[in-house]
Coordinates of C-alpha atoms in Angstrom, one line a residue:
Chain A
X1 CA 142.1 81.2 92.7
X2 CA 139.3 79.3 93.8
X3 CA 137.0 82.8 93.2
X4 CA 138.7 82.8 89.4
X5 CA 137.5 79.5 88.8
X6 CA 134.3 80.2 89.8
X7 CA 133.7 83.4 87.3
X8 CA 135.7 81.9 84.5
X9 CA 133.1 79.2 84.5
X10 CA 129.8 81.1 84.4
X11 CA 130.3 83.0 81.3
X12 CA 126.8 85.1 82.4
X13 CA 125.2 87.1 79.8
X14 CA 124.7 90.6 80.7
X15 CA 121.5 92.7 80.0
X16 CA 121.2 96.4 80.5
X17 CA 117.7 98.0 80.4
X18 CA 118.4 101.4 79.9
X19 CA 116.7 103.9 81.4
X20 CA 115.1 105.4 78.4
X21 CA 112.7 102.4 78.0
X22 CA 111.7 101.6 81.7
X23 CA 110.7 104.9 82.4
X24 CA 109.1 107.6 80.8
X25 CA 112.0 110.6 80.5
X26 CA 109.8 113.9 80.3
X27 CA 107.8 112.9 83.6
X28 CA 109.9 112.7 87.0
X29 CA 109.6 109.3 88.9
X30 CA 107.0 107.9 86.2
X31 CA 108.1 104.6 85.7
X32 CA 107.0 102.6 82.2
X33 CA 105.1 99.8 84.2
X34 CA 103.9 98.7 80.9
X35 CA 107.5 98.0 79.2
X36 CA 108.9 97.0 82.3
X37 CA 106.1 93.8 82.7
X38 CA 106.6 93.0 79.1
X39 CA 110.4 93.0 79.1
X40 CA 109.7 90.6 82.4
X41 CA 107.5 88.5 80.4
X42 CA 110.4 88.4 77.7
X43 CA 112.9 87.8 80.1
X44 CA 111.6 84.6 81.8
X45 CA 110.0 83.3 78.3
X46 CA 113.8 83.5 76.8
X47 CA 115.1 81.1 80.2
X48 CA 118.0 82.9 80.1
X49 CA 120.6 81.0 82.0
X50 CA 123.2 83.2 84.1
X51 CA 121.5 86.1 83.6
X52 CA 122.4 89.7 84.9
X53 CA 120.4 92.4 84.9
X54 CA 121.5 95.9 85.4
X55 CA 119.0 99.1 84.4
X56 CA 119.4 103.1 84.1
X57 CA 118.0 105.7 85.9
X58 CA 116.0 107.6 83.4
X59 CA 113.4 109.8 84.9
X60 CA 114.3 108.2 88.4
X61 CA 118.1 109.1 88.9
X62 CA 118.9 111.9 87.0
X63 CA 116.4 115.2 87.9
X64 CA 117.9 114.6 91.2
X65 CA 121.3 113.9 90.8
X66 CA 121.4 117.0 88.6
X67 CA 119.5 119.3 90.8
X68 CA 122.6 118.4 94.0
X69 CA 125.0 118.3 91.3
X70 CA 126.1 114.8 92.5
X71 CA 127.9 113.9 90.1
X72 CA 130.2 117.1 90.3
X73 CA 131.3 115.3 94.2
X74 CA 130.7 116.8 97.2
X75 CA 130.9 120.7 97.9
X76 CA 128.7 121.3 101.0
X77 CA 126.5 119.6 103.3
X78 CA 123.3 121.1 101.4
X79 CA 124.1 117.9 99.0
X80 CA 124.0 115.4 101.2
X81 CA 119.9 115.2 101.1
X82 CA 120.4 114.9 97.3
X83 CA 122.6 112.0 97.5
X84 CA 120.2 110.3 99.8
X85 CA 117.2 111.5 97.6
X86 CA 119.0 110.1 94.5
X87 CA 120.0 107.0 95.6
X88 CA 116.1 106.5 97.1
X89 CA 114.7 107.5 93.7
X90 CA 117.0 104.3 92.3
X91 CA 115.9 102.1 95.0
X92 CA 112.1 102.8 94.4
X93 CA 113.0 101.9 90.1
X94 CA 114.7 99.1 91.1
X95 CA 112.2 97.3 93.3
X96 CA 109.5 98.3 90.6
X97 CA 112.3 95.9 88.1
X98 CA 112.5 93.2 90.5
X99 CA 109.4 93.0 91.3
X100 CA 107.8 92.7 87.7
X101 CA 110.8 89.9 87.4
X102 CA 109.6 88.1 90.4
X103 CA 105.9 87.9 89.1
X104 CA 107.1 86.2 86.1
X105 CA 108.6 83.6 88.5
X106 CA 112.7 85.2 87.9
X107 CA 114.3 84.8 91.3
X108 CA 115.6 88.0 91.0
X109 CA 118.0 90.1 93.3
X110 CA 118.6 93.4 93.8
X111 CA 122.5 94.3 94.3
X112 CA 122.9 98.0 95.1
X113 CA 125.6 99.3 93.6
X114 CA 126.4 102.5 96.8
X115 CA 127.0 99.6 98.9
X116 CA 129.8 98.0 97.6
X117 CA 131.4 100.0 94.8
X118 CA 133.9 102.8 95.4
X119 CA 134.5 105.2 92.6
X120 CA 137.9 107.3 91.6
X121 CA 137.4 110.1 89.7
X122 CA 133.9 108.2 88.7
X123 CA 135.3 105.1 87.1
X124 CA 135.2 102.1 89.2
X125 CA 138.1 100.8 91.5
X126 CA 138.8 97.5 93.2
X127 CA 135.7 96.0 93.5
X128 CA 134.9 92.6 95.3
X129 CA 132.6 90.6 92.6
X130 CA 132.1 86.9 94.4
X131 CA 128.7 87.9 95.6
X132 CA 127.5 88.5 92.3
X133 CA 129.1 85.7 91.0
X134 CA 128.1 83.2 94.0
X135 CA 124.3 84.5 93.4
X136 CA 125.0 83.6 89.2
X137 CA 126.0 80.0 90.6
X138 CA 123.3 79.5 92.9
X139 CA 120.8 80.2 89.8
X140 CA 119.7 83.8 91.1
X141 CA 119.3 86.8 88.7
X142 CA 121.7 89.7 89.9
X143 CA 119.7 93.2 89.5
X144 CA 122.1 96.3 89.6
X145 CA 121.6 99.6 88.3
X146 CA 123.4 102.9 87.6
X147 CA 123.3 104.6 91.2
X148 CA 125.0 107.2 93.4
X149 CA 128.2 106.4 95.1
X150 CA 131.0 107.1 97.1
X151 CA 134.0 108.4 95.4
X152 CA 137.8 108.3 96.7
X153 CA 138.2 111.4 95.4
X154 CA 135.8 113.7 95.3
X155 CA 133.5 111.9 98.1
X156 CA 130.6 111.1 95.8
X157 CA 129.7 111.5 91.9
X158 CA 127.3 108.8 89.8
X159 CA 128.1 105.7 88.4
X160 CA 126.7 105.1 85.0
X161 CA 124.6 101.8 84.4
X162 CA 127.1 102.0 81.4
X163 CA 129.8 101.7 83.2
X164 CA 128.6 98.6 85.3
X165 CA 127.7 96.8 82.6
X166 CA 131.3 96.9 81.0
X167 CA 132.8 96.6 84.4
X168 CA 130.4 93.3 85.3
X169 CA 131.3 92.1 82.1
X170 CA 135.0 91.8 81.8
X171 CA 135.3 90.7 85.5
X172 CA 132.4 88.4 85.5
X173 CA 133.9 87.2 81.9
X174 CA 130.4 87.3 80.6
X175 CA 129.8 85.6 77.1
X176 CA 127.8 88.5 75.8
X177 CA 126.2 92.2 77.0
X178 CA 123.0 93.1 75.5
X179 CA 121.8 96.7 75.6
X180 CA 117.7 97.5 75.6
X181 CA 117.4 101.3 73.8
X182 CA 115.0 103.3 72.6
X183 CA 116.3 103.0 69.2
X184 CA 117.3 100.0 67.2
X185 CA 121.1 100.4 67.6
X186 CA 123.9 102.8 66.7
X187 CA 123.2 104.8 63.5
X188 CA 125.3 107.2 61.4
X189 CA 122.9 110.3 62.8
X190 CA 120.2 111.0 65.4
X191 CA 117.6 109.1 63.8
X192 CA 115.1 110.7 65.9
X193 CA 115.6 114.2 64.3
X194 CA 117.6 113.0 61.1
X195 CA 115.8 111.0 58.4
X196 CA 119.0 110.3 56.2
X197 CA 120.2 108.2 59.5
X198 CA 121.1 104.8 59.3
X199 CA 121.2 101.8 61.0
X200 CA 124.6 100.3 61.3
X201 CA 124.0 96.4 61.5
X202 CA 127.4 95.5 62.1
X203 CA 130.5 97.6 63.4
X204 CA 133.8 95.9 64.4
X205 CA 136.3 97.5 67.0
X206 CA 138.2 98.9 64.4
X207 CA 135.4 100.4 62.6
X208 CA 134.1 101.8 65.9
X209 CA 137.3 103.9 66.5
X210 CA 137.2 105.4 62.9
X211 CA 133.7 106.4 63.5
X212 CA 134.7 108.1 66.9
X213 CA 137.5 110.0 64.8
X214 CA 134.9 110.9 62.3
X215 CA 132.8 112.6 64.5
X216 CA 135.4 113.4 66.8
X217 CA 137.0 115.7 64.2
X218 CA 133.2 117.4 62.9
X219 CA 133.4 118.9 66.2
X220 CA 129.4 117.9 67.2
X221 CA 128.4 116.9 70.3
X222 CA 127.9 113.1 69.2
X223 CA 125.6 113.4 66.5
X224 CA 124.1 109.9 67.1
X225 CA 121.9 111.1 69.7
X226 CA 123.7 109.9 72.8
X227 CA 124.5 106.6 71.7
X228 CA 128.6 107.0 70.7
X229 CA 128.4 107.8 74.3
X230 CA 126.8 104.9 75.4
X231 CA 128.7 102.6 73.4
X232 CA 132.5 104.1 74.4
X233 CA 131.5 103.2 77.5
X234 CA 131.4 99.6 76.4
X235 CA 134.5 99.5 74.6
X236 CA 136.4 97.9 76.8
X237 CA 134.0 95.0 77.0
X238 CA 134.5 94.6 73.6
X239 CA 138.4 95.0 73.5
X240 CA 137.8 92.1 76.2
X241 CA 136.4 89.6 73.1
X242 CA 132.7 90.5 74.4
X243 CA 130.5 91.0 71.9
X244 CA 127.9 94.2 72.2
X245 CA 124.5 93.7 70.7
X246 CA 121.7 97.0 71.0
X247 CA 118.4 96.6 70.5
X248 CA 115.0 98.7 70.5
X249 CA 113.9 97.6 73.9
X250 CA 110.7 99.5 73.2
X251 CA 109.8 97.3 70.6
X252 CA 108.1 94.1 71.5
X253 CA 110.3 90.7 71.0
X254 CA 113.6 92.4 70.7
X255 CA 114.9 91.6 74.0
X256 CA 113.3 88.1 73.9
X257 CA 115.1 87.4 70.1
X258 CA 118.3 88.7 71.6
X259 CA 118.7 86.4 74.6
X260 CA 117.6 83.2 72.8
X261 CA 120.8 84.4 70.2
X262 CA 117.6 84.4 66.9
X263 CA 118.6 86.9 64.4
X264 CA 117.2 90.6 65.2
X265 CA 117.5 94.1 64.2
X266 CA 120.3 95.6 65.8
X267 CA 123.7 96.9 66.0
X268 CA 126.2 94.0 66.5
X269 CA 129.9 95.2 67.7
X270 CA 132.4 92.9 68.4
X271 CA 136.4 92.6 68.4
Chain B
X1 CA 146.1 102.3 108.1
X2 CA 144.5 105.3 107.3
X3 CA 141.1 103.3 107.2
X4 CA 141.4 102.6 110.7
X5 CA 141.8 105.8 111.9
X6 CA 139.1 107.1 110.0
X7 CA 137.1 104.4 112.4
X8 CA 138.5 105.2 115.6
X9 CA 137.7 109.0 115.6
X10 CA 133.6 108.6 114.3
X11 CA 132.6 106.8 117.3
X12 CA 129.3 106.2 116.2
X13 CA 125.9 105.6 117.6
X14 CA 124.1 102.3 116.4
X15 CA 120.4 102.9 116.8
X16 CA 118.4 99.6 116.6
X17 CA 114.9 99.6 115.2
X18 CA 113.1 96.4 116.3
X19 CA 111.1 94.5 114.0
X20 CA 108.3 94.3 116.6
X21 CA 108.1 97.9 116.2
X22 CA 108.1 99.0 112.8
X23 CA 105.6 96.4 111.9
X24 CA 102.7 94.6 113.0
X25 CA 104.7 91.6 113.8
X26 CA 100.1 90.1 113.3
X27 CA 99.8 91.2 109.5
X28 CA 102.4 90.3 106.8
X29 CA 103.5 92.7 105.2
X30 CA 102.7 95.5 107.1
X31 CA 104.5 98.3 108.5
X32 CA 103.8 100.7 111.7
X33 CA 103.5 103.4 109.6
X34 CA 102.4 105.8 112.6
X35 CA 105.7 104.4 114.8
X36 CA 108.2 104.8 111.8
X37 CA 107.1 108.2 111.4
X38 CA 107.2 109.5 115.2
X39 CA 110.8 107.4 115.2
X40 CA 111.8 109.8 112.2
X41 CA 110.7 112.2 114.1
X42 CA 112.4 111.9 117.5
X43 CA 115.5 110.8 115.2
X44 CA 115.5 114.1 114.1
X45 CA 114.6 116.0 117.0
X46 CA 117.5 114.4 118.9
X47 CA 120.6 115.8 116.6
X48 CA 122.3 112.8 117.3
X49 CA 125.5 112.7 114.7
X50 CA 127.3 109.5 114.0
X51 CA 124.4 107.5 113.4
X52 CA 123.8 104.5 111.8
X53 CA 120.5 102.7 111.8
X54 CA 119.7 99.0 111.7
X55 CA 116.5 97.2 111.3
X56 CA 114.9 94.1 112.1
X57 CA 112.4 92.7 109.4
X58 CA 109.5 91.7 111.4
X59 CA 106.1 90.8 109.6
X60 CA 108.2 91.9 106.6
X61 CA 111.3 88.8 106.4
X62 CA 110.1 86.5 109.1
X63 CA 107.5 84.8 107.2
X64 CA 108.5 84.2 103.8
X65 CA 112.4 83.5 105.0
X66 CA 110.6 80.6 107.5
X67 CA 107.9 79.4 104.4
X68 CA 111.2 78.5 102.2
X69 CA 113.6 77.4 105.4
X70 CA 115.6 80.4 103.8
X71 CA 117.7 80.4 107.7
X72 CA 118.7 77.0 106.9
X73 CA 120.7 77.1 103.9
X74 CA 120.4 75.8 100.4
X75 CA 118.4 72.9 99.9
X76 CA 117.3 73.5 96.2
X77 CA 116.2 75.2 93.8
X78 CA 112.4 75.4 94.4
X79 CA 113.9 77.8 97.6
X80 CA 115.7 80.9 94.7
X81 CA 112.4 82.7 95.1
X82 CA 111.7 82.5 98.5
X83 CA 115.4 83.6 98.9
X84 CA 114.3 86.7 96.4
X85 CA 110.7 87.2 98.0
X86 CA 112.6 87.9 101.3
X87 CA 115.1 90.1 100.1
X88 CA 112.7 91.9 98.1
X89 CA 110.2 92.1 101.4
X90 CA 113.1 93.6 103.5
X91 CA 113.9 96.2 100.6
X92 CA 110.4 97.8 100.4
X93 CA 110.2 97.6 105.1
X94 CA 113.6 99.5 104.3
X95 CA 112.2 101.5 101.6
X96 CA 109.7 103.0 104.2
X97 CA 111.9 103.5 106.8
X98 CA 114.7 105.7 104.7
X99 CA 111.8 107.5 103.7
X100 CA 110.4 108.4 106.9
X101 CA 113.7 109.5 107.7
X102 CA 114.1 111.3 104.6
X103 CA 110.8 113.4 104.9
X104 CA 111.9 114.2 108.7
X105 CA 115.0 115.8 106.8
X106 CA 117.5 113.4 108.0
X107 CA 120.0 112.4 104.9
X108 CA 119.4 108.2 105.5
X109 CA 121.0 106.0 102.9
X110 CA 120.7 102.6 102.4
X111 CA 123.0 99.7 103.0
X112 CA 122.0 96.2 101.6
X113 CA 123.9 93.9 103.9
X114 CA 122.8 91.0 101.2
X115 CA 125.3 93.5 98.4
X116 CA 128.5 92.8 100.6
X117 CA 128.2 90.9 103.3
X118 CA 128.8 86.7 103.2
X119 CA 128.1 84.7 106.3
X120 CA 130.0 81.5 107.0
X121 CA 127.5 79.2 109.2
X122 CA 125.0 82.5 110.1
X123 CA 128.4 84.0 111.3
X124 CA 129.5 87.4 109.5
X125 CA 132.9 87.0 107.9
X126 CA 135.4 89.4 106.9
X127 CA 133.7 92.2 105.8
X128 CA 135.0 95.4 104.1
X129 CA 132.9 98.7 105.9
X130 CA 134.9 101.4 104.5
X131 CA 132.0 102.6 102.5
X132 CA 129.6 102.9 106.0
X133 CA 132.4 104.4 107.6
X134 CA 132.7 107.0 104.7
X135 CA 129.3 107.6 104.8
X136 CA 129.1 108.5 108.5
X137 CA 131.8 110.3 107.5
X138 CA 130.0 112.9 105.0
X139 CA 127.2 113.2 107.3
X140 CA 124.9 110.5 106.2
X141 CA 123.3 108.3 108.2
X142 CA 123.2 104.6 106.7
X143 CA 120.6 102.5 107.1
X144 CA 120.5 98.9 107.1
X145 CA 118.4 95.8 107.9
X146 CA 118.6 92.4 108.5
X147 CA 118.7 90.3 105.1
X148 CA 118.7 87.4 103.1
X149 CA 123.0 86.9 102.3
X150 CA 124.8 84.6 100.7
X151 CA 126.4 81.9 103.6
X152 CA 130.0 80.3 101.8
X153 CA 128.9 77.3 104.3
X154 CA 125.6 76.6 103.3
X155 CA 124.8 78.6 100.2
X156 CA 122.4 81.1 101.7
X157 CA 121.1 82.4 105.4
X158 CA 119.3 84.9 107.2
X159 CA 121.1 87.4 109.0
X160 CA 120.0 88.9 111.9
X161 CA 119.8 93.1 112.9
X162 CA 120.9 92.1 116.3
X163 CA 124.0 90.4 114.5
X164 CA 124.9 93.2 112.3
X165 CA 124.3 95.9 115.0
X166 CA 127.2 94.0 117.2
X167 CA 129.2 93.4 114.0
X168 CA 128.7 97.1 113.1
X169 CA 129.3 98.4 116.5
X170 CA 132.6 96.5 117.2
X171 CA 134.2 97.4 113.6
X172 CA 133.5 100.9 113.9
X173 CA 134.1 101.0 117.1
X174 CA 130.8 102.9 118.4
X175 CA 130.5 104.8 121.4
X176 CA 127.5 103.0 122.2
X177 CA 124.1 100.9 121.0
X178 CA 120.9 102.0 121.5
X179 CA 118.2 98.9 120.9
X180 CA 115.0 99.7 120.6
X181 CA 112.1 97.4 121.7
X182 CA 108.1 96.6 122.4
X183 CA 109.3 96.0 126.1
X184 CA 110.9 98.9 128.3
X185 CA 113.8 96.4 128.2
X186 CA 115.1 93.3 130.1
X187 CA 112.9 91.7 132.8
X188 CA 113.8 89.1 135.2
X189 CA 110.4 87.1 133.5
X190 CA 108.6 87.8 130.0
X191 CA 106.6 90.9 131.3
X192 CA 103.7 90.1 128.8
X193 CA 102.9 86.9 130.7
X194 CA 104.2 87.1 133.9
X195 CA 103.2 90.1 136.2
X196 CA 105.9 89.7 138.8
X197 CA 108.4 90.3 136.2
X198 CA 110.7 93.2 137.4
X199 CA 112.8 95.1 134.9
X200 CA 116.6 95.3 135.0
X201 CA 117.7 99.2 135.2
X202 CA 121.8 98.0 135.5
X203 CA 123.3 95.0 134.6
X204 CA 127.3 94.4 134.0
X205 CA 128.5 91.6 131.9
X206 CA 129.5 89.5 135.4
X207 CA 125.5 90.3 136.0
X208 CA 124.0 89.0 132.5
X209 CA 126.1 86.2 132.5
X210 CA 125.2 84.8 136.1
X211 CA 121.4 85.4 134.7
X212 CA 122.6 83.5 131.7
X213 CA 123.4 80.4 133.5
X214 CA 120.4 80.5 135.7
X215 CA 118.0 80.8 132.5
X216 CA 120.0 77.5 131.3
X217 CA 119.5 75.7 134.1
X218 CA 115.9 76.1 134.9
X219 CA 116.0 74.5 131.4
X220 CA 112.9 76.9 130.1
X221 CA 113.1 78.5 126.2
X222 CA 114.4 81.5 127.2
X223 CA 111.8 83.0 129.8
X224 CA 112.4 86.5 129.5
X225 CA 110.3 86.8 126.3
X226 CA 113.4 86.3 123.6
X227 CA 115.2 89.8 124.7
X228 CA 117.9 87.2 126.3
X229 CA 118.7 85.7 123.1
X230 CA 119.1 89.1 121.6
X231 CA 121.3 90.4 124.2
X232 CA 123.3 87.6 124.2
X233 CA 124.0 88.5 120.4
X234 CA 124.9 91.8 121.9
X235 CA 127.1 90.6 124.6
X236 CA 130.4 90.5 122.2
X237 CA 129.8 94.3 121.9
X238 CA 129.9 94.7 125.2
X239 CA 132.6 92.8 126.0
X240 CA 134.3 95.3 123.7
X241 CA 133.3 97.7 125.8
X242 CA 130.3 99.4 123.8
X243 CA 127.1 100.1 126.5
X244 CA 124.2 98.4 125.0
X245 CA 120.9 100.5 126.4
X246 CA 117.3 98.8 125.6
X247 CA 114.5 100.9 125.7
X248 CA 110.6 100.5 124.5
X249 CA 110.2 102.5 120.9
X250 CA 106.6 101.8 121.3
X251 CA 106.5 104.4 124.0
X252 CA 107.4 108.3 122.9
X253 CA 110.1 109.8 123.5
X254 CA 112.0 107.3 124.9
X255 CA 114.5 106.6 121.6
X256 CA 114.4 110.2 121.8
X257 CA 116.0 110.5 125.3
X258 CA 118.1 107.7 125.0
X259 CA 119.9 109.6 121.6
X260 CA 120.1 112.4 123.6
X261 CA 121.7 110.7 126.3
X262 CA 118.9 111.5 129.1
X263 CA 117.7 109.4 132.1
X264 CA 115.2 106.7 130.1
X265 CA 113.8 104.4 131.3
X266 CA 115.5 101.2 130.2
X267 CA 117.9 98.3 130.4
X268 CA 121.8 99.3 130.2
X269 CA 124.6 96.7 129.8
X270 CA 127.8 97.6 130.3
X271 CA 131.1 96.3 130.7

């Protein structure tokens, strides 16, 4: 009771990095050192109060998880070096993240995912939260990240940044997720390949669904490049009262406008 | 239920990596490259299965956890980055170490004690290991370090290796520890000062304790060179019947013997 108290007071805001912006996709292990200082420098100018950061894989995580097949779960012992190999590649990201947040002066922490979470079938089960929330309360900035872990029932798979942000969200009760693209939010197409895209500024739960159906029923593999995807994920934050805001995390100031709530260009989803 | 038999039959072997060996206790910041390496090496060499590593922080925790009194529990808030400086310090001395162990073949992961563990006054409280004991299960071999952690009595602490090797050891119920050390193991005077210090091959628990008491009484700060204090962490394991066996990881080959369960030269506690 004591532990509900505790979360039901922080109300933390939670902000994904996604993996597209901090590193650079086409080159293996290539981290975007430039982005990642800048978002820092964002992040400590905004003084964010009960901050959590959690960040993708990109170029870290996923050549390797998709070379064991780790997400598939265990088959044979010849994965078991990939596991360890993929979770190293996260570790070596996300000391890169903290440590561009500690130079700004962010107490920063990291919080690794593999050794706490358990996964069922991939989605998240029973997890203990009061460690994230006692480091919120403290005045610490929580750093997770998408990472590989153990899973009930097929012994290991990956757990999607994604999916730890919605999770952290509606446990933690946070006030607000925002998610750092390399787009400026959801639009009705690809807008990197199609030019008649468009930027959807606002989108309500309701709306959201009907534009699942839509492009449910034309069949394509999610025509917005990826980011239907990305946002289903976060449905259930949203279905929670927790209001979804993407921004272009490549562009400078996004991130920064975000967390001090000023208007910016973006995709706005709430309830 | 089904947890705790999944304990009982892995048995494992903790290996202790001391801090004074992995770094240069003289330099912050720096790591015995040449030692972790040959360590990987023997680690490897010996087959041993079961294992699970822990390691002591060194020139990497020591000094920024004593600059911000980090060991003594929340003061305020000028102490959150010290609190993140030493977590992140112990993250990249771990960082090297899974590595080395990764390049030697051996499929290390890493556990952050500070992700889900929670002291109460420096003592480890309830704590859930299922996912260590899954991992030994798979065939991987977790590694994990002393760390910064939150403490529910005085906000944060430092917790020891030598803590969570005994913690480890008794939950999992391991067939035995292994500590490694810049000493060939426990002398009856600290053998860097004192030449007529003679090293103890045997010792039972009736043994340590009687030494215990004598220590006490002649009223010096612990004269055998700090290894009493750390056995005396260890002495809970014992008392659950785990054989504790200090040997000198400076010195080749000796972790290596001791893995492979050969006559070492060493100090072995047992019940």
């Amino acid at each position: 009771m004591k532990e509900l108290e505790l979360k039901r007071k922080i109300k933390p805001t939670v902000l994904k990095l996604g993996g597209s912006i901090i590193t650079r996709k086409e080159k293996p292990l290539t981290p975007n050192k430039g982005v990642i200082k800048r978002l820092a420098k964002e992040i400590s100018q905004a003084r964010a109060e009960k901050l959590i950061v959690v960040h993708g894989g990109g170029s870290f995580g996923h050549p390797i998880a998709k070379e064991y097949g780790i997400a598939e779960g265990f088959k044979d012992k010849s994965q078991l070096i990939g596991f360890s190999k993929t979770s190293q590649a996260m570790t070596m990201l996300n000391k890169i993240v903290v440590e561009a947040l500690l130079n700004e002066g962010i107490p920063a922490i990291a919080i690794r995912p593999s050794s706490f979470i358990v996964t069922k079938h991939g989605r998240i089960e029973n997890v203990d939260w009061s460690i994230v929330a006692k480091l919120l309360e403290l005045g610490l900035v929580p750093v997770l990240y998408g990472d590989a872990v153990i899973d009930s029932a097929k012994g290991f798979t990956i757990l999607s940044g994604d999916q730890l942000v919605a999770e952290l969200a509606i446990e933690l009760d946070a006030e607000r997720i925002i998610i750092g693209v390399d787009v400026d939010g959801l639009y009705t197409a690809d807008p990197k390949v199609d030019d008649s895209a468009k930027l959807i500024r606002k989108l309500s739960l309701k709306q959201l669904k009907e534009l699942k159906d839509e492009i449910g029923r034309s069949k394509l593999v999610d025509v917005t490049g990826g980011m239907l995807g990305k946002v289903n994920e976060l449905m259930r934050a949203v279905m929670h009262g927790i209001p979804v805001l993407i921004v272009n995390g490549l562009k400078p100031n996004k991130i920064y406008k975000a967390l001090r709530n000023e208007r910016v260009v973006g995709t706005l989803i709430t309830r």
